[in-house]
Amino acid sequence: MISSQRQHLILSRLRTRGAVRITALSKELGVSAMTIRRDIAELADKGLLRRVHGGAVSTSTLLSEPLFSVKSQMDIGLKDAIAQQAIDYVSPGDVIAIGGGTTAYVFAQHLLESQRSNGITILTNSIPVAELVQALESKDVEVIVTGGVITRSNSLVGPIADKVIASLRVNTVFLGTHSVSIPRGFLMPNSLEAATDMAMMDIADRTIILTDHTKWSSTSLSLFARFDQVDTVITDDGLDTDSATKTRDLVKELVLAHDRASDDTESE
């Protein structure tokens, strides 16, 4: 298969899935990961897609929320690294809130596998996170679900969710974000989801944003948090030096997690 045919197929997969992974395309097309990277780079230069760690996303997804199933397949190594750092901010017996999105979901996975989850209570508007807790054999973790309208990212948002949240109090809230805008702050494409994230921040003593470095190069419509409203941002060490320096000047704490999976990816 020549390059033009491969690239046509890559764009076709993006139209139906919203995102593609290099490893999956390499297996499907029977070519090396390096060949797929070159194809993706050429398509990105033409503005037909956007490169992300481990694959690519459709440019049409930049102002809309991709499906949870699509996002969960992207940047897995980065999310794992961020999650491992984030569990250090939880102590046994804490009452925490976990927002929607796949990075927050991966954080919940790692947290529930650790001793730090002993006796904690989780407030969440994420259906996957709630199902994750419910599937636990241990009954040591309590989960409270907000209710509300379901988004494409399997989050519960809107006035019902906001009303439930406003009646509670948590030690720390862990939120994902669709994009990071310097110097504005953190944004989501869904205004209802942004409002629900703000409601969670209002009841929390501490706000922590979990997001990989690719979010600094994307855009969204609805601001839900300014930098001065956030205590900690945990991202991966793929963040470029300029963005890291500017973010440190704006936020109380910036943590860069090392993605060990990228060490293996570079050797492909």
PDB file of C-alpha atoms in Angstrom:
ATOM      1  CA  MET A   1       0.000   0.000   0.000  1.00  0.00           C
ATOM      2  CA  ILE A   2       1.466   3.356  -1.048  1.00  0.00           C
ATOM      3  CA  SER A   3       1.587   6.393   1.257  1.00  0.00           C
ATOM      4  CA  SER A   4      -1.448   8.131  -0.279  1.00  0.00           C
ATOM      5  CA  GLN A   5      -3.561   5.040   0.290  1.00  0.00           C
ATOM      6  CA  ARG A   6      -2.376   4.716   3.889  1.00  0.00           C
ATOM      7  CA  GLN A   7      -3.078   8.362   4.566  1.00  0.00           C
ATOM      8  CA  HIS A   8      -6.559   8.080   3.054  1.00  0.00           C
ATOM      9  CA  LEU A   9      -7.255   5.167   5.387  1.00  0.00           C
ATOM     10  CA  ILE A  10      -5.903   7.088   8.393  1.00  0.00           C
ATOM     11  CA  LEU A  11      -8.258   9.994   7.656  1.00  0.00           C
ATOM     12  CA  SER A  12     -11.126   7.543   7.194  1.00  0.00           C
ATOM     13  CA  ARG A  13     -10.448   6.032  10.627  1.00  0.00           C
ATOM     14  CA  LEU A  14     -10.325   9.519  12.148  1.00  0.00           C
ATOM     15  CA  ARG A  15     -13.719  10.407  10.685  1.00  0.00           C
ATOM     16  CA  THR A  16     -15.346   7.380  12.295  1.00  0.00           C
ATOM     17  CA  ARG A  17     -13.380   7.172  15.554  1.00  0.00           C
ATOM     18  CA  GLY A  18     -12.210  10.725  16.248  1.00  0.00           C
ATOM     19  CA  ALA A  19      -8.742   9.420  17.175  1.00  0.00           C
ATOM     20  CA  VAL A  20      -6.202   6.800  16.061  1.00  0.00           C
ATOM     21  CA  ARG A  21      -3.205   5.121  17.691  1.00  0.00           C
ATOM     22  CA  ILE A  22       0.087   4.501  15.909  1.00  0.00           C
ATOM     23  CA  THR A  23       0.431   0.959  17.250  1.00  0.00           C
ATOM     24  CA  ALA A  24      -3.048  -0.033  16.052  1.00  0.00           C
ATOM     25  CA  LEU A  25      -2.526   1.456  12.576  1.00  0.00           C
ATOM     26  CA  SER A  26       0.856  -0.243  12.297  1.00  0.00           C
ATOM     27  CA  LYS A  27      -0.709  -3.639  12.939  1.00  0.00           C
ATOM     28  CA  GLU A  28      -3.717  -2.974  10.699  1.00  0.00           C
ATOM     29  CA  LEU A  29      -1.624  -1.809   7.730  1.00  0.00           C
ATOM     30  CA  GLY A  30       1.313  -4.148   8.234  1.00  0.00           C
ATOM     31  CA  VAL A  31       3.921  -1.384   8.281  1.00  0.00           C
ATOM     32  CA  SER A  32       6.327  -0.053  10.895  1.00  0.00           C
ATOM     33  CA  ALA A  33       5.374   2.483  13.545  1.00  0.00           C
ATOM     34  CA  MET A  34       7.915   4.862  11.985  1.00  0.00           C
ATOM     35  CA  THR A  35       6.075   4.712   8.645  1.00  0.00           C
ATOM     36  CA  ILE A  36       2.783   5.587  10.353  1.00  0.00           C
ATOM     37  CA  ARG A  37       4.475   8.459  12.187  1.00  0.00           C
ATOM     38  CA  ARG A  38       5.680   9.867   8.858  1.00  0.00           C
ATOM     39  CA  ASP A  39       2.178   9.583   7.378  1.00  0.00           C
ATOM     40  CA  ILE A  40       0.675  11.332  10.392  1.00  0.00           C
ATOM     41  CA  ALA A  41       3.340  14.060  10.254  1.00  0.00           C
ATOM     42  CA  GLU A  42       2.558  14.746   6.578  1.00  0.00           C
ATOM     43  CA  LEU A  43      -1.178  14.916   7.273  1.00  0.00           C
ATOM     44  CA  ALA A  44      -0.562  17.216  10.242  1.00  0.00           C
ATOM     45  CA  ASP A  45       1.527  19.541   8.049  1.00  0.00           C
ATOM     46  CA  LYS A  46      -1.475  19.785   5.714  1.00  0.00           C
ATOM     47  CA  GLY A  47      -3.758  20.635   8.635  1.00  0.00           C
ATOM     48  CA  LEU A  48      -5.830  17.466   8.200  1.00  0.00           C
ATOM     49  CA  LEU A  49      -5.261  16.125  11.714  1.00  0.00           C
ATOM     50  CA  ARG A  50      -3.484  16.968  14.966  1.00  0.00           C
ATOM     51  CA  ARG A  51      -0.640  14.864  16.310  1.00  0.00           C
ATOM     52  CA  VAL A  52      -0.815  13.729  19.935  1.00  0.00           C
ATOM     53  CA  HIS A  53       1.377  11.410  21.965  1.00  0.00           C
ATOM     54  CA  GLY A  54       0.962   7.919  20.509  1.00  0.00           C
ATOM     55  CA  GLY A  55      -1.352   8.858  17.652  1.00  0.00           C
ATOM     56  CA  ALA A  56      -3.538  11.594  16.206  1.00  0.00           C
ATOM     57  CA  VAL A  57      -6.935  13.234  16.645  1.00  0.00           C
ATOM     58  CA  SER A  58      -9.261  14.766  14.120  1.00  0.00           C
ATOM     59  CA  THR A  59      -9.122  18.546  13.889  1.00  0.00           C
ATOM     60  CA  SER A  60     -12.926  18.506  14.123  1.00  0.00           C
ATOM     61  CA  THR A  61     -12.666  17.340  17.752  1.00  0.00           C
ATOM     62  CA  LEU A  62     -10.859  20.424  18.983  1.00  0.00           C
ATOM     63  CA  LEU A  63     -14.039  22.326  19.823  1.00  0.00           C
ATOM     64  CA  SER A  64     -16.176  19.332  20.784  1.00  0.00           C
ATOM     65  CA  GLU A  65     -15.905  16.607  23.367  1.00  0.00           C
ATOM     66  CA  PRO A  66     -14.829  13.227  21.954  1.00  0.00           C
ATOM     67  CA  LEU A  67     -16.531  10.080  23.177  1.00  0.00           C
ATOM     68  CA  PHE A  68     -15.139   8.584  26.398  1.00  0.00           C
ATOM     69  CA  SER A  69     -14.358   5.377  24.489  1.00  0.00           C
ATOM     70  CA  VAL A  70     -12.224   7.338  22.006  1.00  0.00           C
ATOM     71  CA  LYS A  71     -10.333   9.397  24.573  1.00  0.00           C
ATOM     72  CA  SER A  72      -9.629   6.384  26.766  1.00  0.00           C
ATOM     73  CA  GLN A  73      -7.426   4.931  24.008  1.00  0.00           C
ATOM     74  CA  MET A  74      -5.215   8.007  23.684  1.00  0.00           C
ATOM     75  CA  ASP A  75      -2.094   8.964  25.650  1.00  0.00           C
ATOM     76  CA  ILE A  76      -2.417   6.006  28.032  1.00  0.00           C
ATOM     77  CA  GLY A  77       1.183   6.208  29.253  1.00  0.00           C
ATOM     78  CA  LEU A  78       0.849   9.913  30.033  1.00  0.00           C
ATOM     79  CA  LYS A  79      -2.342   9.365  32.019  1.00  0.00           C
ATOM     80  CA  ASP A  80      -0.733   6.567  34.026  1.00  0.00           C
ATOM     81  CA  ALA A  81       2.224   8.791  34.934  1.00  0.00           C
ATOM     82  CA  ILE A  82      -0.056  11.649  35.983  1.00  0.00           C
ATOM     83  CA  ALA A  83      -2.282   9.318  38.022  1.00  0.00           C
ATOM     84  CA  GLN A  84       0.676   7.858  39.911  1.00  0.00           C
ATOM     85  CA  GLN A  85       1.694  11.362  40.995  1.00  0.00           C
ATOM     86  CA  ALA A  86      -1.856  12.366  41.892  1.00  0.00           C
ATOM     87  CA  ILE A  87      -2.501   9.572  44.401  1.00  0.00           C
ATOM     88  CA  ASP A  88       0.128  11.159  46.667  1.00  0.00           C
ATOM     89  CA  TYR A  89      -2.413  13.939  47.283  1.00  0.00           C
ATOM     90  CA  VAL A  90      -4.924  11.562  48.892  1.00  0.00           C
ATOM     91  CA  SER A  91      -4.804  10.230  52.463  1.00  0.00           C
ATOM     92  CA  PRO A  92      -6.830   7.357  53.939  1.00  0.00           C
ATOM     93  CA  GLY A  93     -10.219   8.585  55.160  1.00  0.00           C
ATOM     94  CA  ASP A  94     -10.313  11.636  52.880  1.00  0.00           C
ATOM     95  CA  VAL A  95     -13.490  12.889  51.237  1.00  0.00           C
ATOM     96  CA  ILE A  96     -12.637  13.717  47.636  1.00  0.00           C
ATOM     97  CA  ALA A  97     -14.360  14.596  44.379  1.00  0.00           C
ATOM     98  CA  ILE A  98     -13.362  13.189  40.993  1.00  0.00           C
ATOM     99  CA  GLY A  99     -14.581  14.845  37.807  1.00  0.00           C
ATOM    100  CA  GLY A 100     -15.291  13.386  34.397  1.00  0.00           C
ATOM    101  CA  GLY A 101     -12.900  12.436  31.624  1.00  0.00           C
ATOM    102  CA  THR A 102     -10.409   9.675  31.025  1.00  0.00           C
ATOM    103  CA  THR A 103      -7.436  11.127  32.928  1.00  0.00           C
ATOM    104  CA  ALA A 104      -9.567  11.403  36.064  1.00  0.00           C
ATOM    105  CA  TYR A 105     -10.761   7.840  35.442  1.00  0.00           C
ATOM    106  CA  VAL A 106      -7.198   6.504  35.225  1.00  0.00           C
ATOM    107  CA  PHE A 107      -6.425   8.393  38.452  1.00  0.00           C
ATOM    108  CA  ALA A 108      -9.387   6.638  40.118  1.00  0.00           C
ATOM    109  CA  GLN A 109      -8.073   3.268  38.917  1.00  0.00           C
ATOM    110  CA  HIS A 110      -4.645   3.825  40.447  1.00  0.00           C
ATOM    111  CA  LEU A 111      -6.081   5.309  43.636  1.00  0.00           C
ATOM    112  CA  LEU A 112      -8.392   2.354  44.258  1.00  0.00           C
ATOM    113  CA  GLU A 113      -5.452  -0.025  43.783  1.00  0.00           C
ATOM    114  CA  SER A 114      -3.454   1.790  46.488  1.00  0.00           C
ATOM    115  CA  GLN A 115      -3.599   1.791  50.268  1.00  0.00           C
ATOM    116  CA  ARG A 116      -4.418   5.499  50.182  1.00  0.00           C
ATOM    117  CA  SER A 117      -8.007   4.664  49.219  1.00  0.00           C
ATOM    118  CA  ASN A 118      -8.706   3.049  52.609  1.00  0.00           C
ATOM    119  CA  GLY A 119     -11.849   4.551  54.104  1.00  0.00           C
ATOM    120  CA  ILE A 120     -12.220   7.324  51.535  1.00  0.00           C
ATOM    121  CA  THR A 121     -15.477   8.772  50.217  1.00  0.00           C
ATOM    122  CA  ILE A 122     -15.660   9.732  46.537  1.00  0.00           C
ATOM    123  CA  LEU A 123     -18.114  12.244  45.119  1.00  0.00           C
ATOM    124  CA  THR A 124     -18.183  11.956  41.341  1.00  0.00           C
ATOM    125  CA  ASN A 125     -20.137  13.018  38.281  1.00  0.00           C
ATOM    126  CA  SER A 126     -18.326  10.364  36.210  1.00  0.00           C
ATOM    127  CA  ILE A 127     -20.339   7.266  35.421  1.00  0.00           C
ATOM    128  CA  PRO A 128     -17.196   5.177  34.670  1.00  0.00           C
ATOM    129  CA  VAL A 129     -15.633   6.187  38.013  1.00  0.00           C
ATOM    130  CA  ALA A 130     -18.825   5.290  39.876  1.00  0.00           C
ATOM    131  CA  GLU A 131     -18.945   1.906  38.124  1.00  0.00           C
ATOM    132  CA  LEU A 132     -15.287   1.350  38.983  1.00  0.00           C
ATOM    133  CA  VAL A 133     -15.950   1.859  42.704  1.00  0.00           C
ATOM    134  CA  GLN A 134     -19.099  -0.243  42.562  1.00  0.00           C
ATOM    135  CA  ALA A 135     -17.138  -3.144  41.039  1.00  0.00           C
ATOM    136  CA  LEU A 136     -14.765  -3.240  44.017  1.00  0.00           C
ATOM    137  CA  GLU A 137     -15.069  -6.260  46.267  1.00  0.00           C
ATOM    138  CA  SER A 138     -14.014  -4.087  49.194  1.00  0.00           C
ATOM    139  CA  LYS A 139     -16.757  -2.017  50.804  1.00  0.00           C
ATOM    140  CA  ASP A 140     -14.238   0.346  52.383  1.00  0.00           C
ATOM    141  CA  VAL A 141     -14.798   3.018  49.731  1.00  0.00           C
ATOM    142  CA  GLU A 142     -18.075   4.946  49.549  1.00  0.00           C
ATOM    143  CA  VAL A 143     -19.185   6.604  46.321  1.00  0.00           C
ATOM    144  CA  ILE A 144     -21.729   9.397  45.907  1.00  0.00           C
ATOM    145  CA  VAL A 145     -22.986  10.061  42.369  1.00  0.00           C
ATOM    146  CA  THR A 146     -24.311  13.501  41.480  1.00  0.00           C
ATOM    147  CA  GLY A 147     -27.027  12.623  38.968  1.00  0.00           C
ATOM    148  CA  GLY A 148     -27.701  14.926  36.029  1.00  0.00           C
ATOM    149  CA  VAL A 149     -27.583  14.973  32.229  1.00  0.00           C
ATOM    150  CA  ILE A 150     -25.113  12.586  30.538  1.00  0.00           C
ATOM    151  CA  THR A 151     -22.476  14.068  28.200  1.00  0.00           C
ATOM    152  CA  ARG A 152     -20.500  12.397  25.396  1.00  0.00           C
ATOM    153  CA  SER A 153     -17.695  11.873  27.915  1.00  0.00           C
ATOM    154  CA  ASN A 154     -20.043   9.923  30.238  1.00  0.00           C
ATOM    155  CA  SER A 155     -20.155  12.762  32.764  1.00  0.00           C
ATOM    156  CA  LEU A 156     -23.247  13.903  34.652  1.00  0.00           C
ATOM    157  CA  VAL A 157     -23.781  17.657  34.416  1.00  0.00           C
ATOM    158  CA  GLY A 158     -26.418  20.361  34.668  1.00  0.00           C
ATOM    159  CA  PRO A 159     -28.629  21.868  37.412  1.00  0.00           C
ATOM    160  CA  ILE A 160     -29.397  18.527  39.115  1.00  0.00           C
ATOM    161  CA  ALA A 161     -25.701  17.690  39.439  1.00  0.00           C
ATOM    162  CA  ASP A 162     -24.844  21.208  40.577  1.00  0.00           C
ATOM    163  CA  LYS A 163     -27.537  21.177  43.283  1.00  0.00           C
ATOM    164  CA  VAL A 164     -26.316  17.881  44.747  1.00  0.00           C
ATOM    165  CA  ILE A 165     -22.708  19.079  44.714  1.00  0.00           C
ATOM    166  CA  ALA A 166     -23.570  22.379  46.436  1.00  0.00           C
ATOM    167  CA  SER A 167     -24.969  20.501  49.454  1.00  0.00           C
ATOM    168  CA  LEU A 168     -21.674  18.702  50.161  1.00  0.00           C
ATOM    169  CA  ARG A 169     -18.058  19.401  51.139  1.00  0.00           C
ATOM    170  CA  VAL A 170     -14.815  17.659  50.096  1.00  0.00           C
ATOM    171  CA  ASN A 171     -11.131  17.887  50.984  1.00  0.00           C
ATOM    172  CA  THR A 172      -9.824  17.800  47.413  1.00  0.00           C
ATOM    173  CA  VAL A 173     -11.310  17.796  43.921  1.00  0.00           C
ATOM    174  CA  PHE A 174      -9.468  16.188  41.005  1.00  0.00           C
ATOM    175  CA  LEU A 175     -10.514  17.501  37.598  1.00  0.00           C
ATOM    176  CA  GLY A 176      -9.459  16.928  34.015  1.00  0.00           C
ATOM    177  CA  THR A 177      -9.567  19.611  31.351  1.00  0.00           C
ATOM    178  CA  HIS A 178     -10.060  19.743  27.601  1.00  0.00           C
ATOM    179  CA  SER A 179      -7.545  22.523  27.095  1.00  0.00           C
ATOM    180  CA  VAL A 180      -5.159  24.851  28.923  1.00  0.00           C
ATOM    181  CA  SER A 181      -4.995  28.463  27.794  1.00  0.00           C
ATOM    182  CA  ILE A 182      -2.238  30.802  28.990  1.00  0.00           C
ATOM    183  CA  PRO A 183      -3.006  33.131  30.695  1.00  0.00           C
ATOM    184  CA  ARG A 184      -6.772  32.445  30.784  1.00  0.00           C
ATOM    185  CA  GLY A 185      -6.959  29.084  32.519  1.00  0.00           C
ATOM    186  CA  PHE A 186      -8.714  25.748  32.026  1.00  0.00           C
ATOM    187  CA  LEU A 187     -11.516  25.154  29.535  1.00  0.00           C
ATOM    188  CA  MET A 188     -14.145  22.637  28.434  1.00  0.00           C
ATOM    189  CA  PRO A 189     -16.180  22.485  25.186  1.00  0.00           C
ATOM    190  CA  ASN A 190     -19.409  21.807  27.108  1.00  0.00           C
ATOM    191  CA  SER A 191     -20.698  24.817  29.084  1.00  0.00           C
ATOM    192  CA  LEU A 192     -22.793  22.615  31.380  1.00  0.00           C
ATOM    193  CA  GLU A 193     -19.762  20.471  32.183  1.00  0.00           C
ATOM    194  CA  ALA A 194     -17.746  23.615  32.871  1.00  0.00           C
ATOM    195  CA  ALA A 195     -20.428  24.817  35.289  1.00  0.00           C
ATOM    196  CA  THR A 196     -20.465  21.473  37.110  1.00  0.00           C
ATOM    197  CA  ASP A 197     -16.673  21.527  37.418  1.00  0.00           C
ATOM    198  CA  MET A 198     -16.967  25.012  38.938  1.00  0.00           C
ATOM    199  CA  ALA A 199     -19.543  23.703  41.405  1.00  0.00           C
ATOM    200  CA  MET A 200     -17.099  20.981  42.492  1.00  0.00           C
ATOM    201  CA  MET A 201     -14.349  23.536  42.976  1.00  0.00           C
ATOM    202  CA  ASP A 202     -16.652  25.659  45.135  1.00  0.00           C
ATOM    203  CA  ILE A 203     -17.075  22.850  47.708  1.00  0.00           C
ATOM    204  CA  ALA A 204     -13.415  21.765  47.778  1.00  0.00           C
ATOM    205  CA  ASP A 205     -10.631  22.904  50.084  1.00  0.00           C
ATOM    206  CA  ARG A 206      -8.114  22.126  47.332  1.00  0.00           C
ATOM    207  CA  THR A 207      -8.340  21.878  43.535  1.00  0.00           C
ATOM    208  CA  ILE A 208      -5.990  19.693  41.480  1.00  0.00           C
ATOM    209  CA  ILE A 209      -6.023  19.611  37.678  1.00  0.00           C
ATOM    210  CA  LEU A 210      -4.903  16.402  35.956  1.00  0.00           C
ATOM    211  CA  THR A 211      -4.001  16.894  32.302  1.00  0.00           C
ATOM    212  CA  ASP A 212      -1.376  15.786  29.793  1.00  0.00           C
ATOM    213  CA  HIS A 213       0.880  18.188  27.894  1.00  0.00           C
ATOM    214  CA  THR A 214      -1.144  18.018  24.648  1.00  0.00           C
ATOM    215  CA  LYS A 215      -3.902  20.104  26.245  1.00  0.00           C
ATOM    216  CA  TRP A 216      -1.707  23.211  26.045  1.00  0.00           C
ATOM    217  CA  SER A 217      -1.959  23.063  22.232  1.00  0.00           C
ATOM    218  CA  SER A 218      -5.751  22.629  21.951  1.00  0.00           C
ATOM    219  CA  THR A 219      -8.668  25.015  22.407  1.00  0.00           C
ATOM    220  CA  SER A 220     -12.154  25.025  23.946  1.00  0.00           C
ATOM    221  CA  LEU A 221     -15.044  27.396  24.543  1.00  0.00           C
ATOM    222  CA  SER A 222     -15.968  27.472  28.241  1.00  0.00           C
ATOM    223  CA  LEU A 223     -13.613  28.564  31.016  1.00  0.00           C
ATOM    224  CA  PHE A 224     -14.186  26.730  34.309  1.00  0.00           C
ATOM    225  CA  ALA A 225     -11.095  27.736  36.300  1.00  0.00           C
ATOM    226  CA  ARG A 226      -8.519  30.505  36.320  1.00  0.00           C
ATOM    227  CA  PHE A 227      -4.948  29.636  37.250  1.00  0.00           C
ATOM    228  CA  ASP A 228      -5.246  31.440  40.589  1.00  0.00           C
ATOM    229  CA  GLN A 229      -8.223  29.230  41.506  1.00  0.00           C
ATOM    230  CA  VAL A 230      -6.165  26.041  41.179  1.00  0.00           C
ATOM    231  CA  ASP A 231      -3.764  24.715  43.809  1.00  0.00           C
ATOM    232  CA  THR A 232      -1.885  22.110  41.768  1.00  0.00           C
ATOM    233  CA  VAL A 233      -1.546  21.141  38.112  1.00  0.00           C
ATOM    234  CA  ILE A 234      -0.184  17.652  37.459  1.00  0.00           C
ATOM    235  CA  THR A 235       0.925  16.999  33.896  1.00  0.00           C
ATOM    236  CA  ASP A 236       3.680  14.986  32.182  1.00  0.00           C
ATOM    237  CA  ASP A 237       7.243  16.009  31.429  1.00  0.00           C
ATOM    238  CA  GLY A 238       6.428  16.256  27.729  1.00  0.00           C
ATOM    239  CA  LEU A 239       5.291  19.834  28.377  1.00  0.00           C
ATOM    240  CA  ASP A 240       7.571  22.250  26.527  1.00  0.00           C
ATOM    241  CA  THR A 241       9.852  24.490  28.569  1.00  0.00           C
ATOM    242  CA  ASP A 242       8.131  27.746  27.617  1.00  0.00           C
ATOM    243  CA  SER A 243       4.657  26.497  28.602  1.00  0.00           C
ATOM    244  CA  ALA A 244       6.017  25.010  31.826  1.00  0.00           C
ATOM    245  CA  THR A 245       7.713  28.289  32.800  1.00  0.00           C
ATOM    246  CA  LYS A 246       4.597  30.373  32.078  1.00  0.00           C
ATOM    247  CA  THR A 247       2.358  27.915  33.920  1.00  0.00           C
ATOM    248  CA  ARG A 248       4.622  27.934  37.002  1.00  0.00           C
ATOM    249  CA  ASP A 249       4.309  31.718  37.093  1.00  0.00           C
ATOM    250  CA  LEU A 250       0.517  31.465  37.126  1.00  0.00           C
ATOM    251  CA  VAL A 251      -0.312  28.469  39.326  1.00  0.00           C
ATOM    252  CA  LYS A 252       0.640  27.634  42.929  1.00  0.00           C
ATOM    253  CA  GLU A 253       2.222  24.273  42.056  1.00  0.00           C
ATOM    254  CA  LEU A 254       3.128  22.526  38.794  1.00  0.00           C
ATOM    255  CA  VAL A 255       4.115  18.849  38.912  1.00  0.00           C
ATOM    256  CA  LEU A 256       5.720  17.140  35.899  1.00  0.00           C
ATOM    257  CA  ALA A 257       5.337  13.352  35.896  1.00  0.00           C
ATOM    258  CA  HIS A 258       7.674  11.151  33.877  1.00  0.00           C
ATOM    259  CA  ASP A 259       6.014   8.907  31.290  1.00  0.00           C
ATOM    260  CA  ARG A 260       8.034   5.686  31.429  1.00  0.00           C
ATOM    261  CA  ALA A 261       6.032   4.259  28.520  1.00  0.00           C
ATOM    262  CA  SER A 262       7.471   6.940  26.244  1.00  0.00           C
ATOM    263  CA  ASP A 263      10.938   5.502  26.797  1.00  0.00           C
ATOM    264  CA  ASP A 264       9.783   2.295  25.127  1.00  0.00           C
ATOM    265  CA  THR A 265       7.826   4.135  22.420  1.00  0.00           C
ATOM    266  CA  GLU A 266      10.881   6.075  21.287  1.00  0.00           C
ATOM    267  CA  SER A 267      12.711   2.812  20.639  1.00  0.00           C
ATOM    268  CA  GLU A 268      10.026   1.466  18.276  1.00  0.00           C
TER     269      GLU A 268
END
